[in-house]
Tab-separated table of C-alpha atoms in Angstrom:
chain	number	residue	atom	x	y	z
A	29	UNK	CA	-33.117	10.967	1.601
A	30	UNK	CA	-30.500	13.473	3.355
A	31	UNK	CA	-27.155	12.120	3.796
A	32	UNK	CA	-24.065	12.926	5.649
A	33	UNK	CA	-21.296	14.075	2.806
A	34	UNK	CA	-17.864	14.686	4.538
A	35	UNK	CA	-15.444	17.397	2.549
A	36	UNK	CA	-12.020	17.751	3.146
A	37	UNK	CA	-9.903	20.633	1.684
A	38	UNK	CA	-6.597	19.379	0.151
A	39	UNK	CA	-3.121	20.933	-1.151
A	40	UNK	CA	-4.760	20.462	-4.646
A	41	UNK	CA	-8.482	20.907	-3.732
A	42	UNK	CA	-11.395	19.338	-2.423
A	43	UNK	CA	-12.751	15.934	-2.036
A	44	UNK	CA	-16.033	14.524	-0.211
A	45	UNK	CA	-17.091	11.233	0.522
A	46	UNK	CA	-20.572	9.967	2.056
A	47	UNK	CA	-19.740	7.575	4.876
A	48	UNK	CA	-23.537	5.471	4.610
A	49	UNK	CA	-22.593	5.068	0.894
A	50	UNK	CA	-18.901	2.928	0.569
A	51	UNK	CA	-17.164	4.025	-2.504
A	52	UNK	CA	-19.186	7.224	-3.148
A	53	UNK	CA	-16.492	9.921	-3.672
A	54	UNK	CA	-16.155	13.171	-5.547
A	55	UNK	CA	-13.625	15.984	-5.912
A	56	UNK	CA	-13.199	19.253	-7.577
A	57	UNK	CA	-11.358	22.335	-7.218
A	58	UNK	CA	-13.605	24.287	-5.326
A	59	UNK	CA	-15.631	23.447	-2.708
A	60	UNK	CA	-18.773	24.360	-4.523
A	61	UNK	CA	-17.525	22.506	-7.187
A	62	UNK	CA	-17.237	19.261	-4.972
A	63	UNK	CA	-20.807	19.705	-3.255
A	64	UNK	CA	-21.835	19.928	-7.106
A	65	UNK	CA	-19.923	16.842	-7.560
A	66	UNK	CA	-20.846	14.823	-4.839
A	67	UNK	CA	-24.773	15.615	-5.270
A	68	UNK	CA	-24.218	13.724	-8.906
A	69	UNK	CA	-21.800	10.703	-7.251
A	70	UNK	CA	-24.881	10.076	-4.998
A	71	UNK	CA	-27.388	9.369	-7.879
A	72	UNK	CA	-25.417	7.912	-9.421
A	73	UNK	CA	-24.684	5.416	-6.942
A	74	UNK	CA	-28.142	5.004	-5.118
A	75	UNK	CA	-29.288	4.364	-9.229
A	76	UNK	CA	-26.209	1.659	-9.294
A	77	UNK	CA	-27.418	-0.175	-6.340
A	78	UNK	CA	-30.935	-0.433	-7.764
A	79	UNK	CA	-30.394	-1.730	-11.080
A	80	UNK	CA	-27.584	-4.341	-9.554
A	81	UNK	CA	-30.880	-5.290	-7.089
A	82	UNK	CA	-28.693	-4.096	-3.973
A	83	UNK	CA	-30.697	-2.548	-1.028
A	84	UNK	CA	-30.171	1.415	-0.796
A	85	UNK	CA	-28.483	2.400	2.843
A	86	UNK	CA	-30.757	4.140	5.076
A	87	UNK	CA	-28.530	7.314	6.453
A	88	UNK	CA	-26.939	6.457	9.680
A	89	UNK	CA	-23.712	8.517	9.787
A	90	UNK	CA	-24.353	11.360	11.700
A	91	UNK	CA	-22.465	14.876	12.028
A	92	UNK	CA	-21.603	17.216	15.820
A	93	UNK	CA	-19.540	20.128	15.589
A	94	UNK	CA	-18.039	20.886	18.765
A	95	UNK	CA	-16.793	24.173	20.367
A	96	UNK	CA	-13.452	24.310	21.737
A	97	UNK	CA	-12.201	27.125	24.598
A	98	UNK	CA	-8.645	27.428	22.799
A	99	UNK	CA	-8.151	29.108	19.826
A	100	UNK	CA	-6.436	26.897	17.058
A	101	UNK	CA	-4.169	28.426	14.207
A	102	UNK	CA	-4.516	26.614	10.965
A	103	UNK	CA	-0.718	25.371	9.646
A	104	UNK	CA	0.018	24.114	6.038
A	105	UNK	CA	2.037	21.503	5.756
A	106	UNK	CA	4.755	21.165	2.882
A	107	UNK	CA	3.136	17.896	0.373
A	108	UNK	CA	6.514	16.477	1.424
A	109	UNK	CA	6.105	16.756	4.991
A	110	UNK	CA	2.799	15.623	4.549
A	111	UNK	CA	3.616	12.697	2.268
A	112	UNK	CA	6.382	11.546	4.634
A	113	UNK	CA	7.291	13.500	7.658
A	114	UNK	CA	10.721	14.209	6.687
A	115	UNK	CA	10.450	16.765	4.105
A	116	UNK	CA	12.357	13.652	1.643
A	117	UNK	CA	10.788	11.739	-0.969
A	118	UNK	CA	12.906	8.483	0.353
A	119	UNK	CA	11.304	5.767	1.991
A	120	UNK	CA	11.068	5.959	5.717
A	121	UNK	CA	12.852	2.585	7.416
């Protein structure tokens, strides 16, 4: 089976998750790493659902990239910002 794995770059690292398979995560510090990582989470869990007698998902999810005209410029944001939009670690309210 080929599934859909989606892999997000962090402030910390990487992390992917397969959308057709709920709860099927991974992270590492690369992204090789992760794709590593998330190749093992997938056994793992197709050979959880099987011995618990659960039906293995069929892939569904599916992936487009789409070209865009404008040119976008990548920003970090600060963890604080990012956390809560106000550069504080207080509560928003």
């Amino acid at each position: 089976m080929r599934y859909a794995v989606v892999i997000e770059q962090g402030l910390l690292g990487f992390s992917a998750y397969v959308p057709d398979l709920p709860g099927c995560v991974a992270a590492g510090s690369t992204r090789d790493q992760v794709v590593r990582e998330i190749h093992g989470a997938i056994e793992a869990h197709i050979e959880a659902l099987r011995n618990d007698g659960r039906p293995i998902p069929a892939p569904a999810f599916s992936i487009e990239f789409v070209d865009v005209a404008a040119e976008i410029e990548a920003v970090r944001v600060p963890l604080a910002l990012a956390v809560n939009g106000s550069g504080s670690s207080a509560p928003r309210g």
